[in-house]
Amino acid sequence: KQFTYDDLRKHATRDDAWLAINGKVYEVTEFAKNHPGGDLIYYGLGIDATILYETHHTMVTNPKSVHEMLKKFEIGELKGWKPLATFNTKFATTLLKRCKEVVDKKTKECWWIGRRWDGLSTLAVLAFFAFFFALVYGVTVTGSFILGAALSLVMAVGHLCGHAANHYSLSESSFLSKAVSMFCTNIWGLREQYWTFGHLMSHHCYNYVERDYMLEQHVPTQ
């Protein structure tokens, strides 16, 4: 069965979740609740999530098993879909192979840490919040220009925390990542939904003469 981009956009909630990967449409409402990568999958609802999928599964040990699992949720094809990027070029596969070799080597050398030490992320976030609130208090009480400048610097660092949280890379806890994401985007005046759209614009912007990716993704074809 073939579906249009408009069909896809109608199923973009947690209770009715569709997404498209490499031209195939998947119904993932139940699977998303237990997605091994956490809530990051919800960024791809109702759109062509190929770029999101490919860039976040590069370090999977057995990609074939992931593809086999995806087939269980396939419900049709995305009408008129054309690939926006090629991920199986000689350069891409060689680069990925070498990256995996380095990561695997470091993982064996630092077996007590693993591929990601959540403790380090936690310490960084706690340090940010401690400095942030201390400086807000200091600026409010003293009106110091120097403390104000320091607060600006800390807020810049906070944006990094927010960016990492938006990628759900601070912790395996989706709740923690979501909380930091909301704090470090909304209080800065950058609402989350704007960040999501801006993220697509900055990282996944593929505009061609004959078709516009962003319009195709977000604006009804009628």
PDB file of C-alpha atoms in Angstrom, residues 22-162:
ATOM      1  CA  ASN A  22      14.131   4.665   3.283  1.00  0.00           C
ATOM      2  CA  GLY A  23      10.778   4.900   1.533  1.00  0.00           C
ATOM      3  CA  LYS A  24       8.987   2.406   3.790  1.00  0.00           C
ATOM      4  CA  VAL A  25       6.209   3.445   6.191  1.00  0.00           C
ATOM      5  CA  TYR A  26       6.139   1.938   9.688  1.00  0.00           C
ATOM      6  CA  GLU A  27       3.474   1.904  12.395  1.00  0.00           C
ATOM      7  CA  VAL A  28       5.474   2.134  15.642  1.00  0.00           C
ATOM      8  CA  THR A  29       2.937   3.161  18.290  1.00  0.00           C
ATOM      9  CA  GLU A  30       3.641   0.233  20.616  1.00  0.00           C
ATOM     10  CA  PHE A  31       7.281  -0.291  19.660  1.00  0.00           C
ATOM     11  CA  ALA A  32       8.189   3.328  20.437  1.00  0.00           C
ATOM     12  CA  LYS A  33       7.168   2.857  24.076  1.00  0.00           C
ATOM     13  CA  ASN A  34      10.011   0.359  24.503  1.00  0.00           C
ATOM     14  CA  HIS A  35      12.437   1.804  21.959  1.00  0.00           C
ATOM     15  CA  PRO A  36      16.011   0.905  23.068  1.00  0.00           C
ATOM     16  CA  GLY A  37      17.156   4.453  22.238  1.00  0.00           C
ATOM     17  CA  GLY A  38      14.479   6.088  24.381  1.00  0.00           C
ATOM     18  CA  ASP A  39      12.153   8.918  23.387  1.00  0.00           C
ATOM     19  CA  LEU A  40      14.397  10.155  20.581  1.00  0.00           C
ATOM     20  CA  ILE A  41      12.264   8.111  18.189  1.00  0.00           C
ATOM     21  CA  TYR A  42       9.376  10.547  18.718  1.00  0.00           C
ATOM     22  CA  TYR A  43      11.276  13.226  16.790  1.00  0.00           C
ATOM     23  CA  GLY A  44      10.615  11.197  13.647  1.00  0.00           C
ATOM     24  CA  LEU A  45       6.837  10.856  13.899  1.00  0.00           C
ATOM     25  CA  GLY A  46       4.846  11.900  10.860  1.00  0.00           C
ATOM     26  CA  ILE A  47       7.871  12.633   8.684  1.00  0.00           C
ATOM     27  CA  ASP A  48      10.533  10.956   6.580  1.00  0.00           C
ATOM     28  CA  ALA A  49      12.828   9.914   9.444  1.00  0.00           C
ATOM     29  CA  THR A  50      15.530   8.354   7.267  1.00  0.00           C
ATOM     30  CA  ILE A  51      18.242  10.857   8.217  1.00  0.00           C
ATOM     31  CA  LEU A  52      17.359  10.584  11.905  1.00  0.00           C
ATOM     32  CA  TYR A  53      17.384   6.794  11.743  1.00  0.00           C
ATOM     33  CA  GLU A  54      20.647   6.477   9.816  1.00  0.00           C
ATOM     34  CA  THR A  55      22.608   8.967  11.921  1.00  0.00           C
ATOM     35  CA  HIS A  56      21.540   7.447  15.249  1.00  0.00           C
ATOM     36  CA  HIS A  57      22.110   3.779  14.422  1.00  0.00           C
ATOM     37  CA  THR A  58      25.646   3.953  13.085  1.00  0.00           C
ATOM     38  CA  MET A  59      27.169   2.208  16.115  1.00  0.00           C
ATOM     39  CA  VAL A  60      24.662  -0.633  16.290  1.00  0.00           C
ATOM     40  CA  THR A  61      26.561  -3.919  16.607  1.00  0.00           C
ATOM     41  CA  ASN A  62      24.279  -5.872  14.303  1.00  0.00           C
ATOM     42  CA  PRO A  63      22.479  -3.569  11.806  1.00  0.00           C
ATOM     43  CA  LYS A  64      20.929  -6.564  10.038  1.00  0.00           C
ATOM     44  CA  SER A  65      18.920  -7.485  13.136  1.00  0.00           C
ATOM     45  CA  VAL A  66      17.569  -3.915  13.324  1.00  0.00           C
ATOM     46  CA  HIS A  67      16.440  -4.058   9.692  1.00  0.00           C
ATOM     47  CA  GLU A  68      14.789  -7.433  10.289  1.00  0.00           C
ATOM     48  CA  MET A  69      12.942  -6.037  13.301  1.00  0.00           C
ATOM     49  CA  LEU A  70      11.728  -3.040  11.296  1.00  0.00           C
ATOM     50  CA  LYS A  71       9.993  -5.323   8.805  1.00  0.00           C
ATOM     51  CA  LYS A  72       7.559  -6.393  11.535  1.00  0.00           C
ATOM     52  CA  PHE A  73       6.145  -2.864  11.635  1.00  0.00           C
ATOM     53  CA  GLU A  74       6.087  -2.094   7.904  1.00  0.00           C
ATOM     54  CA  ILE A  75       2.647  -1.132   6.583  1.00  0.00           C
ATOM     55  CA  GLY A  76       3.433   0.269   3.144  1.00  0.00           C
ATOM     56  CA  GLU A  77       5.537   2.604   1.026  1.00  0.00           C
ATOM     57  CA  LEU A  78       5.915   6.382   0.875  1.00  0.00           C
ATOM     58  CA  LYS A  79       4.643   7.543  -2.504  1.00  0.00           C
ATOM     59  CA  GLY A  80       7.140   9.485  -4.581  1.00  0.00           C
ATOM     60  CA  TRP A  81       9.967   8.999  -2.069  1.00  0.00           C
ATOM     61  CA  LYS A  82      13.485   9.618  -3.304  1.00  0.00           C
ATOM     62  CA  PRO A  83      16.660   9.224  -1.211  1.00  0.00           C
ATOM     63  CA  LEU A  84      18.066  12.532   0.035  1.00  0.00           C
ATOM     64  CA  ALA A  85      21.466  11.115   0.924  1.00  0.00           C
ATOM     65  CA  THR A  86      23.478   7.955   0.287  1.00  0.00           C
ATOM     66  CA  PHE A  87      24.823   6.131   3.311  1.00  0.00           C
ATOM     67  CA  ASN A  88      26.482   3.145   1.661  1.00  0.00           C
ATOM     68  CA  THR A  89      29.224   4.863  -0.336  1.00  0.00           C
ATOM     69  CA  LYS A  90      32.770   3.506  -0.086  1.00  0.00           C
ATOM     70  CA  PHE A  91      33.875   6.603   1.858  1.00  0.00           C
ATOM     71  CA  ALA A  92      30.968   6.416   4.329  1.00  0.00           C
ATOM     72  CA  THR A  93      31.309   2.700   5.026  1.00  0.00           C
ATOM     73  CA  THR A  94      35.098   2.935   5.424  1.00  0.00           C
ATOM     74  CA  LEU A  95      34.816   5.899   7.783  1.00  0.00           C
ATOM     75  CA  LEU A  96      32.155   4.149   9.857  1.00  0.00           C
ATOM     76  CA  LYS A  97      34.226   0.953  10.022  1.00  0.00           C
ATOM     77  CA  ARG A  98      37.253   2.876  11.331  1.00  0.00           C
ATOM     78  CA  CYS A  99      35.144   4.768  13.888  1.00  0.00           C
ATOM     79  CA  LYS A 100      33.723   1.491  15.188  1.00  0.00           C
ATOM     80  CA  GLU A 101      37.217   0.031  15.496  1.00  0.00           C
ATOM     81  CA  VAL A 102      38.354   2.995  17.618  1.00  0.00           C
ATOM     82  CA  VAL A 103      35.273   2.892  19.835  1.00  0.00           C
ATOM     83  CA  ASP A 104      35.520  -0.865  20.320  1.00  0.00           C
ATOM     84  CA  LYS A 105      39.199  -0.543  21.238  1.00  0.00           C
ATOM     85  CA  LYS A 106      38.522   2.216  23.774  1.00  0.00           C
ATOM     86  CA  THR A 107      35.607   0.244  25.198  1.00  0.00           C
ATOM     87  CA  LYS A 108      37.885  -2.743  25.851  1.00  0.00           C
ATOM     88  CA  GLU A 109      40.622  -0.559  27.342  1.00  0.00           C
ATOM     89  CA  CYS A 110      38.159   1.277  29.611  1.00  0.00           C
ATOM     90  CA  TRP A 111      35.844  -1.636  30.355  1.00  0.00           C
ATOM     91  CA  TRP A 112      34.798  -0.082  33.679  1.00  0.00           C
ATOM     92  CA  ILE A 113      33.369   2.958  31.905  1.00  0.00           C
ATOM     93  CA  GLY A 114      31.788   1.538  28.750  1.00  0.00           C
ATOM     94  CA  ARG A 115      30.851   3.573  25.714  1.00  0.00           C
ATOM     95  CA  ARG A 116      29.301   6.391  27.688  1.00  0.00           C
ATOM     96  CA  TRP A 117      29.796   7.321  31.312  1.00  0.00           C
ATOM     97  CA  ASP A 118      26.555   8.872  32.509  1.00  0.00           C
ATOM     98  CA  GLY A 119      28.327  10.013  35.682  1.00  0.00           C
ATOM     99  CA  LEU A 120      30.401  12.516  33.719  1.00  0.00           C
ATOM    100  CA  SER A 121      27.294  13.932  32.033  1.00  0.00           C
ATOM    101  CA  THR A 122      25.520  14.151  35.370  1.00  0.00           C
ATOM    102  CA  LEU A 123      28.406  16.031  36.983  1.00  0.00           C
ATOM    103  CA  ALA A 124      28.538  18.483  34.075  1.00  0.00           C
ATOM    104  CA  VAL A 125      24.796  19.192  34.283  1.00  0.00           C
ATOM    105  CA  LEU A 126      24.849  19.565  38.084  1.00  0.00           C
ATOM    106  CA  ALA A 127      27.796  21.959  37.824  1.00  0.00           C
ATOM    107  CA  PHE A 128      25.924  24.040  35.253  1.00  0.00           C
ATOM    108  CA  PHE A 129      22.789  24.313  37.397  1.00  0.00           C
ATOM    109  CA  ALA A 130      24.836  25.162  40.491  1.00  0.00           C
ATOM    110  CA  PHE A 131      26.680  27.995  38.724  1.00  0.00           C
ATOM    111  CA  PHE A 132      23.530  29.183  36.941  1.00  0.00           C
ATOM    112  CA  PHE A 133      21.377  29.629  40.036  1.00  0.00           C
ATOM    113  CA  ALA A 134      24.266  31.010  42.094  1.00  0.00           C
ATOM    114  CA  LEU A 135      24.941  33.659  39.439  1.00  0.00           C
ATOM    115  CA  VAL A 136      21.264  34.510  39.003  1.00  0.00           C
ATOM    116  CA  TYR A 137      21.097  35.128  42.742  1.00  0.00           C
ATOM    117  CA  GLY A 138      24.347  37.107  42.671  1.00  0.00           C
ATOM    118  CA  VAL A 139      23.240  39.346  39.801  1.00  0.00           C
ATOM    119  CA  THR A 140      19.827  39.931  41.403  1.00  0.00           C
ATOM    120  CA  VAL A 141      21.319  40.904  44.771  1.00  0.00           C
ATOM    121  CA  THR A 142      24.368  42.897  43.630  1.00  0.00           C
ATOM    122  CA  GLY A 143      23.544  44.037  40.103  1.00  0.00           C
ATOM    123  CA  SER A 144      27.173  43.306  39.254  1.00  0.00           C
ATOM    124  CA  PHE A 145      28.104  43.672  35.588  1.00  0.00           C
ATOM    125  CA  ILE A 146      30.910  41.133  36.019  1.00  0.00           C
ATOM    126  CA  LEU A 147      28.526  38.544  37.464  1.00  0.00           C
ATOM    127  CA  GLY A 148      26.126  39.313  34.613  1.00  0.00           C
ATOM    128  CA  ALA A 149      28.869  38.602  32.082  1.00  0.00           C
ATOM    129  CA  ALA A 150      29.704  35.385  33.916  1.00  0.00           C
ATOM    130  CA  LEU A 151      26.028  34.400  33.815  1.00  0.00           C
ATOM    131  CA  SER A 152      26.009  34.905  30.039  1.00  0.00           C
ATOM    132  CA  LEU A 153      28.976  32.573  29.734  1.00  0.00           C
ATOM    133  CA  VAL A 154      27.310  29.937  31.925  1.00  0.00           C
ATOM    134  CA  MET A 155      24.105  30.224  29.874  1.00  0.00           C
ATOM    135  CA  ALA A 156      26.155  29.570  26.749  1.00  0.00           C
ATOM    136  CA  VAL A 157      27.443  26.386  28.385  1.00  0.00           C
ATOM    137  CA  GLY A 158      23.862  25.608  29.362  1.00  0.00           C
ATOM    138  CA  HIS A 159      22.899  25.670  25.711  1.00  0.00           C
ATOM    139  CA  LEU A 160      25.355  22.807  25.195  1.00  0.00           C
ATOM    140  CA  CYS A 161      23.580  20.879  27.959  1.00  0.00           C
ATOM    141  CA  GLY A 162      20.261  21.596  26.285  1.00  0.00           C
TER     142      GLY A 162
END
